[in-house]
mmCIF file of C-alpha atoms and ligand atoms in Angstrom:
data_model
loop_
_atom_site.group_PDB
_atom_site.id
_atom_site.type_symbol
_atom_site.label_atom_id
_atom_site.label_comp_id
_atom_site.label_asym_id
_atom_site.label_seq_id
_atom_site.Cartn_x
_atom_site.Cartn_y
_atom_site.Cartn_z
ATOM 1 C CA MET A 1 23.206 19.659 -0.590
ATOM 2 C CA GLN A 2 26.493 20.623 1.063
ATOM 3 C CA LYS A 3 27.355 24.269 1.553
ATOM 4 C CA MET A 4 29.312 25.705 -1.374
ATOM 5 C CA GLU A 5 32.495 27.295 -0.024
ATOM 6 C CA ILE A 6 35.262 29.389 -1.549
ATOM 7 C CA LEU A 7 38.701 29.467 0.086
ATOM 8 C CA PRO A 8 41.457 31.827 -1.082
ATOM 9 C CA SER A 9 44.914 30.262 -0.778
ATOM 10 C CA LEU A 10 47.316 32.497 1.110
ATOM 11 C CA LEU A 11 50.231 31.156 -0.941
ATOM 12 C CA ALA A 12 49.298 33.608 -3.707
ATOM 13 C CA ALA A 13 49.072 36.647 -1.412
ATOM 14 C CA ASP A 14 51.494 39.592 -1.560
ATOM 15 C CA LEU A 15 53.817 38.491 1.247
ATOM 16 C CA GLY A 16 54.996 42.058 1.789
ATOM 17 C CA ARG A 17 51.490 42.941 2.960
ATOM 18 C CA LEU A 18 50.465 39.689 4.578
ATOM 19 C CA GLY A 19 48.191 41.152 7.257
ATOM 20 C CA ASP A 20 46.335 43.308 4.720
ATOM 21 C CA GLU A 21 45.993 40.352 2.362
ATOM 22 C CA ILE A 22 44.443 38.184 5.102
ATOM 23 C CA ARG A 23 41.956 40.975 5.877
ATOM 24 C CA ARG A 24 41.242 41.438 2.165
ATOM 25 C CA ALA A 25 40.343 37.753 1.800
ATOM 26 C CA GLU A 26 38.082 37.894 4.854
ATOM 27 C CA SER A 27 36.294 41.075 3.810
ATOM 28 C CA SER A 28 35.746 39.654 0.312
ATOM 29 C CA GLY A 29 33.259 37.201 1.767
ATOM 30 C CA ALA A 30 35.413 34.081 1.507
ATOM 31 C CA ASP A 31 34.287 31.203 3.724
ATOM 32 C CA ALA A 32 37.731 30.318 5.074
ATOM 33 C CA LEU A 33 41.421 30.901 4.440
ATOM 34 C CA HIS A 34 43.452 28.039 2.925
ATOM 35 C CA ILE A 35 46.993 28.002 4.344
ATOM 36 C CA ASP A 36 49.527 25.816 2.495
ATOM 37 C CA VAL A 37 52.321 24.265 4.535
ATOM 38 C CA MET A 38 55.237 22.763 2.573
ATOM 39 C CA ASP A 39 58.196 20.915 4.072
ATOM 40 C CA ALA A 40 60.699 20.731 1.157
ATOM 41 C CA HIS A 41 60.467 16.932 1.377
ATOM 42 C CA PHE A 42 56.920 15.866 0.584
ATOM 43 C CA VAL A 43 56.930 18.652 -2.007
ATOM 44 C CA PRO A 44 59.923 20.503 -3.530
ATOM 45 C CA ASN A 45 59.166 23.839 -1.873
ATOM 46 C CA LEU A 46 58.964 25.588 1.507
ATOM 47 C CA SER A 47 56.171 27.874 2.611
ATOM 48 C CA PHE A 48 54.512 28.692 5.917
ATOM 49 C CA GLY A 49 54.928 27.400 9.442
ATOM 50 C CA PRO A 50 52.832 27.682 12.614
ATOM 51 C CA ASP A 51 53.788 31.349 13.113
ATOM 52 C CA VAL A 52 51.916 32.316 9.955
ATOM 53 C CA VAL A 53 48.824 30.466 11.198
ATOM 54 C CA ALA A 54 49.137 32.392 14.469
ATOM 55 C CA LEU A 55 49.424 35.643 12.498
ATOM 56 C CA CYS A 56 46.191 34.789 10.658
ATOM 57 C CA ARG A 57 44.439 34.242 13.992
ATOM 58 C CA ARG A 58 45.728 37.566 15.329
ATOM 59 C CA VAL A 59 44.767 39.547 12.220
ATOM 60 C CA ALA A 60 41.387 37.902 11.544
ATOM 61 C CA PRO A 61 40.317 35.902 14.614
ATOM 62 C CA SER A 62 36.956 34.729 13.253
ATOM 63 C CA PHE A 63 38.149 33.870 9.734
ATOM 64 C CA ARG A 64 38.336 30.058 9.659
ATOM 65 C CA ARG A 65 41.857 28.693 9.153
ATOM 66 C CA ASN A 66 41.990 25.653 6.849
ATOM 67 C CA VAL A 67 45.546 24.306 6.971
ATOM 68 C CA HIS A 68 46.823 21.987 4.221
ATOM 69 C CA LEU A 69 49.859 20.057 5.450
ATOM 70 C CA MET A 70 51.998 19.005 2.476
ATOM 71 C CA MET A 71 54.415 17.214 4.778
ATOM 72 C CA SER A 72 55.959 13.745 4.944
ATOM 73 C CA ARG A 73 55.631 13.774 8.742
ATOM 74 C CA PRO A 74 52.540 15.823 9.633
ATOM 75 C CA ASP A 75 52.335 13.809 12.856
ATOM 76 C CA LEU A 76 55.329 15.768 14.245
ATOM 77 C CA TYR A 77 53.585 19.138 13.774
ATOM 78 C CA ILE A 78 49.865 18.595 14.350
ATOM 79 C CA LYS A 79 50.013 19.797 17.932
ATOM 80 C CA ARG A 80 51.921 22.949 17.002
ATOM 81 C CA PHE A 81 49.519 23.881 14.241
ATOM 82 C CA ALA A 82 46.579 23.259 16.562
ATOM 83 C CA GLU A 83 48.127 25.533 19.193
ATOM 84 C CA ALA A 84 48.802 28.176 16.552
ATOM 85 C CA GLY A 85 45.084 28.372 15.764
ATOM 86 C CA ALA A 86 44.303 25.984 12.909
ATOM 87 C CA ASP A 87 40.588 25.168 12.762
ATOM 88 C CA GLU A 88 41.034 22.366 10.238
ATOM 89 C CA LEU A 89 44.088 20.214 9.496
ATOM 90 C CA GLN A 90 44.393 18.336 6.219
ATOM 91 C CA ILE A 91 46.913 15.508 5.843
ATOM 92 C CA HIS A 92 47.895 13.506 2.771
ATOM 93 C CA VAL A 93 47.100 9.827 2.365
ATOM 94 C CA GLU A 94 50.635 9.571 0.907
ATOM 95 C CA ALA A 95 52.262 10.873 4.141
ATOM 96 C CA ASP A 96 54.812 8.759 5.974
ATOM 97 C CA CYS A 97 52.900 8.207 9.229
ATOM 98 C CA ASP A 98 49.903 6.311 10.628
ATOM 99 C CA VAL A 99 47.293 8.337 8.784
ATOM 100 C CA HIS A 100 44.299 6.741 10.561
ATOM 101 C CA ALA A 101 45.800 7.571 13.950
ATOM 102 C CA GLU A 102 46.641 11.157 12.974
ATOM 103 C CA LEU A 103 43.144 11.805 11.602
ATOM 104 C CA ALA A 104 41.775 10.653 14.957
ATOM 105 C CA ARG A 105 44.259 12.848 16.819
ATOM 106 C CA ILE A 106 43.211 15.928 14.851
ATOM 107 C CA ARG A 107 39.598 15.321 15.858
ATOM 108 C CA ALA A 108 40.565 14.642 19.469
ATOM 109 C CA LEU A 109 42.193 18.098 19.514
ATOM 110 C CA GLY A 110 38.783 19.525 18.579
ATOM 111 C CA LEU A 111 39.669 20.378 14.979
ATOM 112 C CA GLY A 112 38.145 19.360 11.672
ATOM 113 C CA ASN A 113 40.194 16.793 9.767
ATOM 114 C CA ALA A 114 40.604 15.966 6.099
ATOM 115 C CA ILE A 115 42.424 13.446 3.964
ATOM 116 C CA VAL A 116 44.185 14.716 0.824
ATOM 117 C CA LEU A 117 44.841 12.855 -2.425
ATOM 118 C CA ASN A 118 47.574 13.672 -4.965
ATOM 119 C CA PRO A 119 46.826 13.543 -8.701
ATOM 120 C CA GLU A 120 48.784 10.338 -9.286
ATOM 121 C CA THR A 121 47.213 8.454 -6.357
ATOM 122 C CA PRO A 122 44.192 6.274 -7.178
ATOM 123 C CA VAL A 123 40.963 7.232 -5.473
ATOM 124 C CA GLU A 124 40.643 3.702 -4.078
ATOM 125 C CA ARG A 125 43.407 4.576 -1.584
ATOM 126 C CA LEU A 126 40.890 6.840 0.189
ATOM 127 C CA LEU A 127 37.936 4.550 0.490
ATOM 128 C CA GLY A 128 39.056 3.080 3.820
ATOM 129 C CA TYR A 129 39.175 6.563 5.382
ATOM 130 C CA LEU A 130 35.782 7.968 4.463
ATOM 131 C CA ASP A 131 34.126 7.124 7.774
ATOM 132 C CA GLU A 132 36.902 8.920 9.691
ATOM 133 C CA VAL A 133 37.011 12.300 7.967
ATOM 134 C CA ASP A 134 35.103 15.570 7.855
ATOM 135 C CA CYS A 135 36.346 16.351 4.366
ATOM 136 C CA VAL A 136 38.248 14.883 1.426
ATOM 137 C CA LEU A 137 40.587 17.183 -0.522
ATOM 138 C CA VAL A 138 41.235 16.170 -4.131
ATOM 139 C CA MET A 139 44.336 17.826 -5.612
ATOM 140 C CA THR A 140 43.977 18.977 -9.217
ATOM 141 C CA VAL A 141 47.652 19.992 -9.547
ATOM 142 C CA HIS A 142 50.838 18.329 -8.313
ATOM 143 C CA PRO A 143 51.293 20.066 -4.962
ATOM 144 C CA GLY A 144 54.204 22.403 -4.325
ATOM 145 C CA TYR A 145 53.454 25.564 -6.261
ATOM 146 C CA GLY A 146 50.620 27.955 -6.984
ATOM 147 C CA GLY A 147 49.695 29.057 -10.481
ATOM 148 C CA GLN A 148 49.778 25.631 -12.163
ATOM 149 C CA LYS A 149 47.404 24.284 -14.776
ATOM 150 C CA PHE A 150 44.274 22.403 -13.668
ATOM 151 C CA ILE A 151 44.511 18.614 -14.267
ATOM 152 C CA GLY A 152 41.054 17.684 -15.556
ATOM 153 C CA GLU A 153 41.850 13.959 -15.410
ATOM 154 C CA CYS A 154 41.313 14.194 -11.624
ATOM 155 C CA LEU A 155 37.603 15.015 -11.983
ATOM 156 C CA PRO A 156 36.389 11.373 -12.119
ATOM 157 C CA LYS A 157 37.842 10.868 -8.617
ATOM 158 C CA ILE A 158 35.445 13.511 -7.333
ATOM 159 C CA GLU A 159 32.560 11.706 -9.014
ATOM 160 C CA VAL A 160 33.521 8.423 -7.337
ATOM 161 C CA LEU A 161 33.758 10.078 -3.913
ATOM 162 C CA ARG A 162 30.469 11.953 -4.303
ATOM 163 C CA ALA A 163 28.694 8.738 -5.314
ATOM 164 C CA ALA A 164 30.201 6.960 -2.289
ATOM 165 C CA ARG A 165 29.350 9.736 0.200
ATOM 166 C CA PRO A 166 26.493 12.052 -0.811
ATOM 167 C CA SER A 167 26.874 14.311 2.232
ATOM 168 C CA LEU A 168 30.665 14.495 2.686
ATOM 169 C CA ASP A 169 32.485 17.790 2.147
ATOM 170 C CA ILE A 170 34.628 17.394 -0.989
ATOM 171 C CA MET A 171 37.245 20.102 -1.491
ATOM 172 C CA VAL A 172 39.291 20.657 -4.604
ATOM 173 C CA ASP A 173 42.622 22.511 -4.820
ATOM 174 C CA GLY A 174 44.852 23.573 -7.708
ATOM 175 C CA GLY A 175 44.383 25.504 -10.936
ATOM 176 C CA LEU A 176 40.901 26.690 -10.042
ATOM 177 C CA ASN A 177 39.368 29.770 -11.674
ATOM 178 C CA ALA A 178 36.037 30.898 -13.135
ATOM 179 C CA GLU A 179 36.305 28.267 -15.889
ATOM 180 C CA THR A 180 37.469 25.254 -13.867
ATOM 181 C CA ILE A 181 35.414 25.711 -10.666
ATOM 182 C CA PRO A 182 32.153 24.868 -12.494
ATOM 183 C CA LEU A 183 33.786 21.644 -13.793
ATOM 184 C CA ALA A 184 34.754 20.606 -10.259
ATOM 185 C CA ALA A 185 31.272 21.529 -8.994
ATOM 186 C CA ALA A 186 29.615 19.467 -11.725
ATOM 187 C CA ALA A 187 31.747 16.489 -10.656
ATOM 188 C CA GLY A 188 30.445 16.866 -7.090
ATOM 189 C CA ALA A 189 32.896 19.092 -5.194
ATOM 190 C CA ASN A 190 31.471 21.727 -2.836
ATOM 191 C CA GLN A 191 34.583 23.495 -1.458
ATOM 192 C CA PHE A 192 36.934 25.336 -3.811
ATOM 193 C CA VAL A 193 40.459 26.598 -3.064
ATOM 194 C CA ALA A 194 41.782 29.310 -5.374
ATOM 195 C CA GLY A 195 45.112 31.079 -4.956
ATOM 196 C CA SER A 196 46.494 32.889 -7.969
ATOM 197 C CA TYR A 197 43.036 33.487 -9.486
ATOM 198 C CA LEU A 198 41.567 35.231 -6.439
ATOM 199 C CA PHE A 199 44.590 37.161 -5.181
ATOM 200 C CA ALA A 200 45.174 38.596 -8.685
ATOM 201 C CA GLN A 201 41.735 40.232 -8.617
ATOM 202 C CA ALA A 202 41.553 43.980 -8.069
ATOM 203 C CA ASP A 203 38.150 43.300 -6.469
ATOM 204 C CA MET A 204 38.260 39.896 -4.789
ATOM 205 C CA GLY A 205 34.766 40.383 -3.366
ATOM 206 C CA ALA A 206 33.274 40.820 -6.838
ATOM 207 C CA ALA A 207 35.123 37.738 -8.102
ATOM 208 C CA ILE A 208 33.845 35.620 -5.198
ATOM 209 C CA GLY A 209 30.323 36.979 -5.755
ATOM 210 C CA ALA A 210 30.487 36.020 -9.443
ATOM 211 C CA LEU A 211 31.728 32.530 -8.553
ATOM 212 C CA ARG A 212 28.858 32.062 -6.089
ATOM 213 C CA GLU A 213 26.339 33.067 -8.733
ATOM 214 C CA LYS A 214 27.736 30.449 -11.108
ATOM 215 C CA LEU A 215 27.666 27.809 -8.365
ATOM 216 C CA ASP A 216 24.096 28.608 -7.363
ATOM 217 C CA ARG A 217 22.827 28.072 -10.881
HETATM 218 C C1 LIG B 301 49.438 23.685 -4.286
HETATM 219 C C2 LIG B 301 48.671 24.231 -3.110
HETATM 220 C C3 LIG B 301 47.484 25.017 -3.535
HETATM 221 C C4 LIG B 301 47.863 26.294 -4.263
HETATM 222 C C5 LIG B 301 46.781 26.607 -5.240
HETATM 223 O O1 LIG B 301 50.585 23.081 -3.839
HETATM 224 O O2 LIG B 301 48.226 23.173 -2.296
HETATM 225 O O3 LIG B 301 46.629 25.324 -2.447
HETATM 226 O O4 LIG B 301 48.039 27.381 -3.401
HETATM 227 O O5 LIG B 301 47.195 27.658 -6.051
HETATM 228 P P1 LIG B 301 46.473 28.007 -7.406
HETATM 229 O O6 LIG B 301 45.031 28.287 -7.087
HETATM 230 O O7 LIG B 301 47.220 29.177 -7.920
HETATM 231 O O8 LIG B 301 46.592 26.781 -8.291
HETATM 232 ZN ZN1 LIG B 302 46.595 23.679 -0.834
#
């Protein structure tokens, strides 16, 4: 079975204390930090650029940086995010570029790659990419904002992907908490992004520990 991983999403951090929040996520025992990049075109919001990824590397050098590019043209920025210290780059199948070529380029730069699927996109769109990726990320909210409600109708996509690839990493992102993570796990996901749920915890370490106990059962 794939390793179960929990990734806090930096989007929900207290931006006035960004360095402390990055360290808090790392010392809570999270497996990696999920960093959401929004371009105000692919999604109706703006968030972090390469400088924030570089800050994460400076503050917590050995805390893996998982970078989710919600961008129409990720191809124009892959090199900059790689130089800034991304360990993994995730690009959308709906992006406006040669997605096969960009997935290959991410790997050629020595990084992990992933293909991401929006809620309204059929899972069949991904099937031609599964031999080229380290991970598939299934969105369970419409990307652009944290704190949205989990869309349970996306769960069957995870089941299809798990049946197609028993040993692929399947990540899920959006609306995840102690109630919805077990649903995504039962469908076959093994990597869980949580923003507002984890950063709202007074004791993030205890919350991650409790999630791991549920997942191990
Ligand atoms: C949504 C982002 C998510 C977001 C998740 O556009 O891709 O990673 O930060 O936030 P929560 O966990 O609050 O739904
Ligand atoms: Zn994300």
